[in-house]
mmCIF file of C-alpha atoms in Angstrom:
data_model
loop_
_atom_site.group_PDB
_atom_site.id
_atom_site.type_symbol
_atom_site.label_atom_id
_atom_site.label_comp_id
_atom_site.label_asym_id
_atom_site.label_seq_id
_atom_site.Cartn_x
_atom_site.Cartn_y
_atom_site.Cartn_z
ATOM 1 C CA MET A 369 8.270 11.061 -37.768
ATOM 2 C CA SER A 370 11.215 8.127 -37.232
ATOM 3 C CA LYS A 371 9.545 4.566 -36.896
ATOM 4 C CA GLY A 372 9.140 2.564 -33.399
ATOM 5 C CA PRO A 373 11.882 -0.420 -32.873
ATOM 6 C CA LEU A 374 9.389 -2.807 -33.780
ATOM 7 C CA ALA A 375 8.160 -1.521 -37.290
ATOM 8 C CA GLY A 376 7.080 -3.900 -39.630
ATOM 9 C CA ILE A 377 5.907 -6.212 -37.054
ATOM 10 C CA ARG A 378 2.586 -7.488 -37.204
ATOM 11 C CA VAL A 379 1.295 -8.993 -33.745
ATOM 12 C CA LEU A 380 -2.732 -10.044 -33.641
ATOM 13 C CA GLU A 381 -3.930 -10.063 -30.469
ATOM 14 C CA VAL A 382 -6.563 -12.545 -28.427
ATOM 15 C CA GLY A 383 -6.704 -10.767 -25.586
ATOM 16 C CA THR A 384 -8.682 -9.777 -22.444
ATOM 17 C CA MET A 385 -8.291 -7.966 -19.697
ATOM 18 C CA LEU A 386 -5.084 -7.045 -18.489
ATOM 19 C CA ALA A 387 -2.091 -9.623 -19.179
ATOM 20 C CA GLY A 388 -2.326 -10.559 -22.623
ATOM 21 C CA PRO A 389 -3.191 -6.524 -23.643
ATOM 22 C CA TYR A 390 -0.594 -5.334 -21.948
ATOM 23 C CA ALA A 391 2.236 -7.146 -23.367
ATOM 24 C CA THR A 392 1.200 -6.487 -26.731
ATOM 25 C CA MET A 393 0.671 -2.798 -26.282
ATOM 26 C CA MET A 394 3.747 -2.711 -24.868
ATOM 27 C CA LEU A 395 4.648 -3.904 -28.311
ATOM 28 C CA ALA A 396 2.666 -0.911 -30.225
ATOM 29 C CA ASP A 397 3.879 2.053 -27.809
ATOM 30 C CA LEU A 398 7.259 0.316 -29.411
ATOM 31 C CA GLY A 399 6.071 0.532 -33.068
ATOM 32 C CA ALA A 400 4.061 -2.824 -34.240
ATOM 33 C CA GLU A 401 1.615 -3.180 -35.366
ATOM 34 C CA VAL A 402 -0.892 -5.207 -33.231
ATOM 35 C CA THR A 403 -4.397 -5.679 -34.334
ATOM 36 C CA LYS A 404 -7.201 -6.819 -31.570
ATOM 37 C CA LEU A 405 -9.685 -10.249 -32.927
ATOM 38 C CA GLU A 406 -13.029 -8.867 -30.835
ATOM 39 C CA PRO A 407 -15.718 -11.035 -30.461
ATOM 40 C CA ALA A 408 -19.294 -9.252 -31.530
ATOM 41 C CA GLY A 409 -19.189 -7.891 -27.695
ATOM 42 C CA GLY A 410 -15.493 -7.031 -28.256
ATOM 43 C CA ASP A 411 -13.291 -7.020 -24.926
ATOM 44 C CA ILE A 412 -14.693 -7.606 -21.763
ATOM 45 C CA SER A 413 -12.671 -4.915 -19.966
ATOM 46 C CA ARG A 414 -14.594 -2.578 -22.752
ATOM 47 C CA LYS A 415 -17.198 -2.669 -19.934
ATOM 48 C CA VAL A 416 -15.064 -1.809 -17.785
ATOM 49 C CA SER A 417 -13.772 1.604 -18.453
ATOM 50 C CA ASP A 418 -13.180 3.561 -21.262
ATOM 51 C CA SER A 419 -10.064 4.535 -19.092
ATOM 52 C CA TYR A 420 -9.657 1.164 -18.370
ATOM 53 C CA PHE A 421 -10.055 -0.388 -21.846
ATOM 54 C CA ALA A 422 -7.425 2.674 -23.152
ATOM 55 C CA SER A 423 -4.504 2.350 -20.289
ATOM 56 C CA LEU A 424 -4.509 -1.137 -22.217
ATOM 57 C CA ASN A 425 -4.858 -1.028 -25.899
ATOM 58 C CA ARG A 426 -3.556 2.498 -27.176
ATOM 59 C CA GLY A 427 -2.230 2.232 -30.493
ATOM 60 C CA LYS A 428 -3.886 -0.972 -31.742
ATOM 61 C CA ARG A 429 -6.432 -2.241 -34.326
ATOM 62 C CA SER A 430 -9.774 -3.468 -33.774
ATOM 63 C CA ILE A 431 -11.264 -6.380 -36.077
ATOM 64 C CA CYS A 432 -14.480 -7.562 -35.001
ATOM 65 C CA LEU A 433 -13.839 -11.871 -35.725
ATOM 66 C CA ASP A 434 -16.351 -14.467 -34.280
ATOM 67 C CA LEU A 435 -13.819 -17.489 -34.324
ATOM 68 C CA ALA A 436 -16.303 -20.025 -33.735
ATOM 69 C CA SER A 437 -17.646 -20.073 -36.981
ATOM 70 C CA ALA A 438 -16.404 -21.386 -40.474
ATOM 71 C CA GLU A 439 -15.987 -17.210 -41.649
ATOM 72 C CA GLY A 440 -14.081 -15.965 -38.873
ATOM 73 C CA GLN A 441 -11.841 -19.010 -38.852
ATOM 74 C CA GLU A 442 -10.549 -18.345 -42.765
ATOM 75 C CA ARG A 443 -10.306 -14.981 -41.572
ATOM 76 C CA LEU A 444 -7.988 -16.338 -38.736
ATOM 77 C CA GLY A 445 -5.874 -17.878 -40.942
ATOM 78 C CA GLU A 446 -5.895 -15.308 -43.799
ATOM 79 C CA LEU A 447 -4.545 -12.872 -41.102
ATOM 80 C CA ALA A 448 -2.078 -15.782 -39.590
ATOM 81 C CA ALA A 449 0.182 -15.850 -43.239
ATOM 82 C CA GLU A 450 0.709 -12.387 -43.050
ATOM 83 C CA SER A 451 1.425 -12.248 -39.322
ATOM 84 C CA HIS A 452 4.530 -12.532 -37.240
ATOM 85 C CA ALA A 453 3.027 -13.316 -33.984
ATOM 86 C CA LEU A 454 -0.258 -14.326 -32.288
ATOM 87 C CA LEU A 455 -0.698 -13.609 -28.286
ATOM 88 C CA VAL A 456 -3.780 -15.169 -26.696
ATOM 89 C CA ASN A 457 -5.344 -14.640 -22.908
ATOM 90 C CA LEU A 458 -7.384 -17.542 -22.656
ATOM 91 C CA LYS A 459 -8.280 -20.943 -20.713
ATOM 92 C CA PRO A 460 -6.246 -23.229 -22.574
ATOM 93 C CA SER A 461 -9.350 -25.334 -24.037
ATOM 94 C CA ALA A 462 -10.904 -22.236 -25.155
ATOM 95 C CA ILE A 463 -7.537 -21.930 -26.721
ATOM 96 C CA ARG A 464 -7.114 -24.847 -28.445
ATOM 97 C CA LYS A 465 -10.822 -24.922 -29.681
ATOM 98 C CA LEU A 466 -10.839 -22.083 -31.356
ATOM 99 C CA GLY A 467 -7.276 -22.939 -33.579
ATOM 100 C CA LEU A 468 -5.099 -20.254 -31.982
ATOM 101 C CA THR A 469 -2.319 -22.715 -31.473
ATOM 102 C CA TYR A 470 1.079 -22.682 -33.657
ATOM 103 C CA ASP A 471 -0.257 -26.708 -34.011
ATOM 104 C CA ALA A 472 -3.102 -25.129 -35.992
ATOM 105 C CA LEU A 473 -1.919 -22.400 -37.778
ATOM 106 C CA ARG A 474 1.433 -23.212 -38.934
ATOM 107 C CA HIS A 475 -0.120 -24.729 -42.630
ATOM 108 C CA HIS A 476 -0.795 -20.794 -42.934
ATOM 109 C CA ASN A 477 2.415 -19.734 -41.795
ATOM 110 C CA GLU A 478 4.862 -21.498 -40.682
ATOM 111 C CA ARG A 479 7.452 -18.894 -38.793
ATOM 112 C CA ILE A 480 4.169 -17.698 -37.035
ATOM 113 C CA VAL A 481 4.813 -17.238 -33.008
ATOM 114 C CA CYS A 482 2.209 -18.006 -30.911
ATOM 115 C CA VAL A 483 2.196 -16.861 -27.780
ATOM 116 C CA ALA A 484 -0.635 -18.543 -25.358
ATOM 117 C CA LEU A 485 -0.530 -16.458 -21.596
ATOM 118 C CA THR A 486 -2.991 -19.104 -19.400
ATOM 119 C CA GLY A 487 -3.244 -19.307 -14.891
ATOM 120 C CA PHE A 488 -0.769 -22.476 -15.044
ATOM 121 C CA GLY A 489 0.189 -23.651 -18.663
ATOM 122 C CA LEU A 490 -1.258 -24.559 -21.255
ATOM 123 C CA ASP A 491 -0.868 -28.020 -20.840
ATOM 124 C CA ASN A 492 -2.071 -27.942 -17.012
ATOM 125 C CA GLY A 493 -6.274 -27.359 -17.258
ATOM 126 C CA ASP A 494 -8.709 -24.013 -16.714
ATOM 127 C CA ASP A 495 -8.665 -23.531 -13.210
ATOM 128 C CA PRO A 496 -10.143 -19.851 -12.571
ATOM 129 C CA ALA A 497 -6.590 -18.119 -11.855
ATOM 130 C CA PHE A 498 -7.455 -13.817 -11.914
ATOM 131 C CA ASP A 499 -4.012 -12.065 -10.888
ATOM 132 C CA TYR A 500 -5.228 -12.192 -6.927
ATOM 133 C CA VAL A 501 -5.937 -16.320 -7.087
ATOM 134 C CA VAL A 502 -2.216 -16.756 -8.338
ATOM 135 C CA GLN A 503 -0.602 -14.609 -5.874
ATOM 136 C CA ALA A 504 -2.405 -16.576 -3.215
ATOM 137 C CA SER A 505 -1.593 -19.853 -4.327
ATOM 138 C CA THR A 506 2.369 -18.920 -5.664
ATOM 139 C CA GLY A 507 3.014 -17.429 -2.212
ATOM 140 C CA VAL A 508 2.797 -13.442 -3.332
ATOM 141 C CA ALA A 509 0.479 -13.233 -0.581
ATOM 142 C CA ALA A 510 1.646 -14.924 2.427
ATOM 143 C CA LEU A 511 4.981 -13.004 1.995
ATOM 144 C CA THR A 512 2.904 -9.110 2.246
ATOM 145 C CA GLY A 513 1.740 -7.830 4.869
ATOM 146 C CA ASP A 514 2.436 -6.806 8.446
ATOM 147 C CA PRO A 515 3.127 -10.508 10.549
ATOM 148 C CA ALA A 516 0.762 -9.400 13.064
ATOM 149 C CA GLY A 517 -2.659 -9.473 10.438
ATOM 150 C CA PRO A 518 -3.209 -11.341 7.687
ATOM 151 C CA PRO A 519 -1.877 -12.142 4.291
ATOM 152 C CA THR A 520 -2.520 -9.439 2.313
ATOM 153 C CA LEU A 521 -2.042 -8.462 -2.014
ATOM 154 C CA PRO A 522 -0.046 -5.404 -3.538
ATOM 155 C CA GLY A 523 -2.489 -2.589 -4.486
ATOM 156 C CA TYR A 524 -2.188 -3.565 -7.802
ATOM 157 C CA SER A 525 -2.044 -6.337 -10.332
ATOM 158 C CA SER A 526 1.115 -7.530 -10.210
ATOM 159 C CA ALA A 527 0.857 -10.990 -11.567
ATOM 160 C CA ASP A 528 -0.827 -9.941 -14.434
ATOM 161 C CA ASN A 529 1.561 -6.871 -15.114
ATOM 162 C CA SER A 530 4.788 -9.600 -14.791
ATOM 163 C CA THR A 531 3.201 -12.470 -17.295
ATOM 164 C CA GLY A 532 2.376 -9.849 -19.782
ATOM 165 C CA LEU A 533 5.866 -8.424 -20.214
ATOM 166 C CA THR A 534 6.768 -11.943 -19.634
ATOM 167 C CA ALA A 535 5.153 -12.620 -23.145
ATOM 168 C CA ALA A 536 6.325 -9.816 -24.650
ATOM 169 C CA LEU A 537 9.602 -10.558 -23.865
ATOM 170 C CA GLY A 538 9.215 -14.673 -25.469
ATOM 171 C CA LEU A 539 7.187 -13.615 -28.351
ATOM 172 C CA LEU A 540 10.270 -10.976 -29.439
ATOM 173 C CA ALA A 541 12.896 -13.400 -28.888
ATOM 174 C CA GLN A 542 11.202 -16.726 -30.673
ATOM 175 C CA ILE A 543 10.697 -13.966 -33.311
ATOM 176 C CA VAL A 544 14.725 -13.248 -33.127
ATOM 177 C CA SER A 545 15.063 -16.589 -33.645
ATOM 178 C CA GLY A 546 13.460 -16.301 -36.648
ATOM 179 C CA LYS A 547 11.676 -19.546 -35.932
ATOM 180 C CA GLY A 548 7.739 -20.258 -35.587
ATOM 181 C CA GLY A 549 6.681 -21.897 -32.662
ATOM 182 C CA GLN A 550 4.606 -22.383 -29.310
ATOM 183 C CA ILE A 551 5.694 -19.595 -26.422
ATOM 184 C CA ASP A 552 3.479 -21.089 -22.754
ATOM 185 C CA VAL A 553 3.776 -18.199 -20.531
ATOM 186 C CA SER A 554 1.597 -18.715 -17.105
ATOM 187 C CA LEU A 555 0.689 -16.408 -14.104
ATOM 188 C CA ARG A 556 1.794 -19.115 -12.060
ATOM 189 C CA ASP A 557 5.024 -19.463 -13.145
ATOM 190 C CA VAL A 558 6.287 -16.045 -13.409
ATOM 191 C CA MET A 559 4.878 -15.475 -10.063
ATOM 192 C CA LEU A 560 7.091 -18.338 -8.414
ATOM 193 C CA SER A 561 10.348 -17.236 -11.111
ATOM 194 C CA GLN A 562 10.046 -13.673 -9.475
ATOM 195 C CA LEU A 563 10.225 -14.932 -5.979
ATOM 196 C CA ASN A 564 13.754 -15.649 -7.576
ATOM 197 C CA TYR A 565 15.617 -15.110 -4.148
ATOM 198 C CA HIS A 566 13.017 -16.223 -1.920
ATOM 199 C CA ALA A 567 12.658 -19.441 -3.768
ATOM 200 C CA ALA A 568 16.685 -20.119 -3.174
ATOM 201 C CA ALA A 569 16.379 -19.115 0.162
ATOM 202 C CA TYR A 570 14.377 -22.397 0.903
ATOM 203 C CA LEU A 571 15.440 -24.889 -1.864
ATOM 204 C CA ASP A 572 19.345 -24.109 -1.061
ATOM 205 C CA ASN A 573 19.022 -23.644 2.282
ATOM 206 C CA GLY A 574 16.059 -25.186 3.588
ATOM 207 C CA VAL A 575 14.743 -21.240 5.076
ATOM 208 C CA GLU A 576 11.265 -20.406 4.651
ATOM 209 C CA PRO A 577 10.954 -16.287 3.818
ATOM 210 C CA GLN A 578 8.962 -15.131 6.631
ATOM 211 C CA ARG A 579 6.529 -11.408 6.573
ATOM 212 C CA ARG A 580 8.151 -8.316 8.338
ATOM 213 C CA PRO A 581 6.821 -5.258 9.846
ATOM 214 C CA ASN A 582 6.933 -2.395 7.812
ATOM 215 C CA GLY A 583 8.428 -4.486 4.491
ATOM 216 C CA ALA A 584 11.434 -5.362 5.724
ATOM 217 C CA HIS A 585 13.773 -6.440 3.320
ATOM 218 C CA SER A 586 15.368 -10.539 4.709
ATOM 219 C CA TYR A 587 18.950 -9.734 3.346
ATOM 220 C CA TYR A 588 19.716 -5.865 4.280
ATOM 221 C CA VAL A 589 19.153 -4.322 7.340
ATOM 222 C CA PRO A 590 17.943 -0.980 7.494
ATOM 223 C CA ALA A 591 16.069 -1.679 4.243
ATOM 224 C CA GLN A 592 11.753 -0.923 5.003
ATOM 225 C CA LEU A 593 9.547 1.940 6.249
ATOM 226 C CA PHE A 594 10.278 3.761 8.771
ATOM 227 C CA PRO A 595 7.528 6.293 9.820
ATOM 228 C CA THR A 596 8.966 9.874 10.802
ATOM 229 C CA ALA A 597 8.075 12.666 12.444
ATOM 230 C CA GLU A 598 5.850 13.691 9.332
ATOM 231 C CA GLY A 599 5.037 10.053 6.731
ATOM 232 C CA TYR A 600 6.648 7.099 5.778
ATOM 233 C CA LEU A 601 10.115 6.862 4.626
ATOM 234 C CA ALA A 602 11.569 4.256 2.257
ATOM 235 C CA LEU A 603 14.855 3.487 3.335
ATOM 236 C CA PHE A 604 16.955 0.840 1.627
ATOM 237 C CA VAL A 605 20.909 0.638 3.463
ATOM 238 C CA THR A 606 22.201 -2.103 0.820
ATOM 239 C CA HIS A 607 25.830 -1.745 1.429
ATOM 240 C CA ASP A 608 28.219 -0.353 4.497
ATOM 241 C CA GLY A 609 28.932 2.788 2.703
ATOM 242 C CA PHE A 610 25.247 3.960 3.180
ATOM 243 C CA TRP A 611 24.795 2.901 6.432
ATOM 244 C CA LYS A 612 28.394 5.382 6.816
ATOM 245 C CA SER A 613 26.636 7.900 4.663
ATOM 246 C CA PHE A 614 23.561 7.198 6.589
ATOM 247 C CA ALA A 615 24.492 7.096 10.054
ATOM 248 C CA LYS A 616 26.458 10.023 9.388
ATOM 249 C CA GLU A 617 24.019 12.223 8.404
ATOM 250 C CA ALA A 618 21.700 10.365 11.533
ATOM 251 C CA GLY A 619 23.918 10.283 14.343
ATOM 252 C CA LEU A 620 24.540 7.066 14.750
ATOM 253 C CA THR A 621 27.388 4.734 15.447
ATOM 254 C CA GLY A 622 28.256 1.245 14.929
ATOM 255 C CA PHE A 623 26.970 -1.088 13.359
ATOM 256 C CA GLU A 624 29.536 -0.446 10.334
ATOM 257 C CA ALA A 625 29.043 -4.068 8.993
ATOM 258 C CA MET A 626 26.328 -5.023 7.578
ATOM 259 C CA ALA A 627 26.951 -8.959 9.136
ATOM 260 C CA ASP A 628 26.645 -6.846 12.865
ATOM 261 C CA ARG A 629 23.263 -5.083 11.484
ATOM 262 C CA VAL A 630 21.408 -8.350 10.367
ATOM 263 C CA ALA A 631 22.467 -9.631 14.017
ATOM 264 C CA HIS A 632 21.242 -6.854 15.902
ATOM 265 C CA ARG A 633 18.461 -6.005 13.550
ATOM 266 C CA ASP A 634 16.103 -5.167 16.871
ATOM 267 C CA GLU A 635 18.671 -3.086 18.273
ATOM 268 C CA VAL A 636 19.269 -1.019 14.776
ATOM 269 C CA LEU A 637 15.892 -0.876 13.773
ATOM 270 C CA THR A 638 15.018 1.202 16.766
ATOM 271 C CA LEU A 639 17.959 3.937 16.880
ATOM 272 C CA VAL A 640 17.193 4.234 13.231
ATOM 273 C CA THR A 641 13.980 4.359 14.078
ATOM 274 C CA ASP A 642 14.476 7.115 16.533
ATOM 275 C CA ALA A 643 16.551 9.117 14.794
ATOM 276 C CA LEU A 644 14.256 9.044 11.704
ATOM 277 C CA SER A 645 11.575 10.740 13.941
ATOM 278 C CA THR A 646 13.403 14.070 14.451
ATOM 279 C CA ASP A 647 12.461 14.980 10.789
ATOM 280 C CA THR A 648 9.532 14.581 8.282
ATOM 281 C CA ALA A 649 9.732 12.018 5.486
ATOM 282 C CA ALA A 650 10.120 14.686 2.875
ATOM 283 C CA SER A 651 13.528 16.339 4.518
ATOM 284 C CA TRP A 652 14.763 13.063 5.364
ATOM 285 C CA GLU A 653 15.071 12.291 1.743
ATOM 286 C CA SER A 654 15.948 15.365 0.549
ATOM 287 C CA ARG A 655 19.220 14.875 2.928
ATOM 288 C CA LEU A 656 19.913 11.605 2.262
ATOM 289 C CA ARG A 657 19.296 11.801 -1.734
ATOM 290 C CA PRO A 658 22.320 14.570 -2.319
ATOM 291 C CA LEU A 659 24.568 11.477 -0.463
ATOM 292 C CA GLY A 660 23.836 8.694 -2.782
ATOM 293 C CA VAL A 661 21.754 6.889 0.041
ATOM 294 C CA PRO A 662 18.945 5.238 -1.642
ATOM 295 C CA ALA A 663 16.033 6.522 0.413
ATOM 296 C CA ALA A 664 12.368 8.290 -0.555
ATOM 297 C CA ALA A 665 9.154 9.371 1.280
ATOM 298 C CA VAL A 666 6.561 7.923 0.885
ATOM 299 C CA ARG A 667 4.211 8.908 -2.249
ATOM 300 C CA THR A 668 0.372 8.496 -3.213
ATOM 301 C CA LEU A 669 -0.004 8.355 -6.774
ATOM 302 C CA PRO A 670 -1.291 11.849 -7.165
ATOM 303 C CA GLN A 671 2.519 12.743 -6.275
ATOM 304 C CA ALA A 672 4.036 10.751 -7.917
ATOM 305 C CA LEU A 673 2.534 11.484 -11.102
ATOM 306 C CA GLU A 674 2.322 15.191 -10.454
ATOM 307 C CA ALA A 675 6.382 14.583 -9.947
ATOM 308 C CA THR A 676 6.865 13.254 -12.801
ATOM 309 C CA PRO A 677 5.436 15.017 -15.706
ATOM 310 C CA GLU A 678 7.366 13.573 -18.604
ATOM 311 C CA MET A 679 5.383 10.036 -17.580
ATOM 312 C CA VAL A 680 2.100 11.306 -18.417
ATOM 313 C CA VAL A 681 1.138 11.540 -22.065
ATOM 314 C CA ARG A 682 -1.978 11.977 -24.434
ATOM 315 C CA ALA A 683 -3.498 9.000 -26.389
ATOM 316 C CA GLY A 684 -6.113 10.252 -27.708
ATOM 317 C CA GLU A 685 -8.650 11.860 -25.204
ATOM 318 C CA HIS A 686 -6.868 10.167 -22.601
ATOM 319 C CA ARG A 687 -4.381 10.877 -20.555
ATOM 320 C CA LEU A 688 -2.199 7.771 -19.885
ATOM 321 C CA VAL A 689 1.101 7.046 -18.381
ATOM 322 C CA ALA A 690 3.973 6.695 -20.970
ATOM 323 C CA SER A 691 6.018 3.495 -22.190
ATOM 324 C CA SER A 692 8.349 2.580 -19.536
ATOM 325 C CA ILE A 693 10.924 1.504 -22.129
ATOM 326 C CA ARG A 694 13.233 5.210 -23.752
ATOM 327 C CA VAL A 695 15.007 4.260 -27.040
ATOM 328 C CA SER A 696 17.466 6.620 -28.407
ATOM 329 C CA GLY A 697 16.381 8.924 -30.987
ATOM 330 C CA TRP A 698 12.687 7.632 -30.702
ATOM 331 C CA THR A 699 9.588 8.812 -29.437
ATOM 332 C CA PRO A 700 6.623 6.522 -29.563
ATOM 333 C CA ASP A 701 2.419 7.864 -31.240
ATOM 334 C CA TYR A 702 0.527 7.608 -28.741
ATOM 335 C CA ARG A 703 -2.516 6.641 -30.380
ATOM 336 C CA ARG A 704 -6.013 6.753 -29.217
ATOM 337 C CA PRO A 705 -7.404 3.464 -28.383
ATOM 338 C CA PRO A 706 -9.055 1.324 -31.210
ATOM 339 C CA ARG A 707 -13.063 1.423 -31.544
ATOM 340 C CA LEU A 708 -14.899 -1.761 -31.698
ATOM 341 C CA GLY A 709 -14.461 -3.384 -35.045
ATOM 342 C CA GLU A 710 -12.334 0.120 -36.473
ATOM 343 C CA HIS A 711 -10.436 -1.915 -39.156
ATOM 344 C CA GLY A 712 -12.672 -4.992 -39.944
ATOM 345 C CA GLY A 713 -15.615 -6.712 -39.606
ATOM 346 C CA SER A 714 -18.897 -5.865 -37.339
ATOM 347 C CA ALA A 715 -20.004 -5.261 -34.080
ATOM 348 C CA ALA A 716 -23.205 -6.167 -34.661
#
């Protein structure tokens, strides 16, 4: 079997639950050797469920290590000396107390990259920072949901996942530089960054973003969810060419320029809603896709997975979603998640 693009890269992980383990699993899927350094009780996500743990930790190694002990610190130094990076997601005080920073480890390895993944930043205290808390505090929840109802949250851990991806990117960027150093990535900063054009509209022009019905886009019309004769359809008309094709298929006229559609948003949405009510979401998707119009029927997760069997892989006894990164000429080796302490130390 050919080696992955990160073959030979050794990464240590002191990760809990989701953000950190997701970051390093992405690296493991690409061929890196990832070793979890776990306390005697293991990463607490082991207690959630076997499938939960597997979804974030396939293909890794596990070493049990008491980082609060002298023996644990000695072993940490030995591992750091032969590793390219360490990624940790704990409270900032714990990261420093356990010697998991570049300043603490550089005497073992000047070129090691140390990534601290925290809620608000390595120098910004230990306030609780779980995914939903950060979504609430950064404006994400306020932008999500129907304006007539309360703010709400996406149905998955968007802050944790996004921060994991960002941490993996920062880690690799510093490795590529050829220099060691400290990388600081926080859930708060990542979520503010992902509000990019919303934030720019406010910072540059004083326009405060608002929740819109059916997840409507701030700039494009029509671009949202629409009810149909059966099911909901996501229609995303981002330029006039899409509108021309959609309008012809739907039997609509007028509003040929985006500026006109934005200026007459309510009228356009009424016309589109009425037109889409004449057929099912699945049928509209099949009619609009060949025309190049971005549209999709709203599916459940089981329906989405059934429609994309190539994205379901087996890792040991677990069926999981495959890596989202495809490398030409290479297929990841999806191995089972590690048993606690399987590669060293004691679980006792």
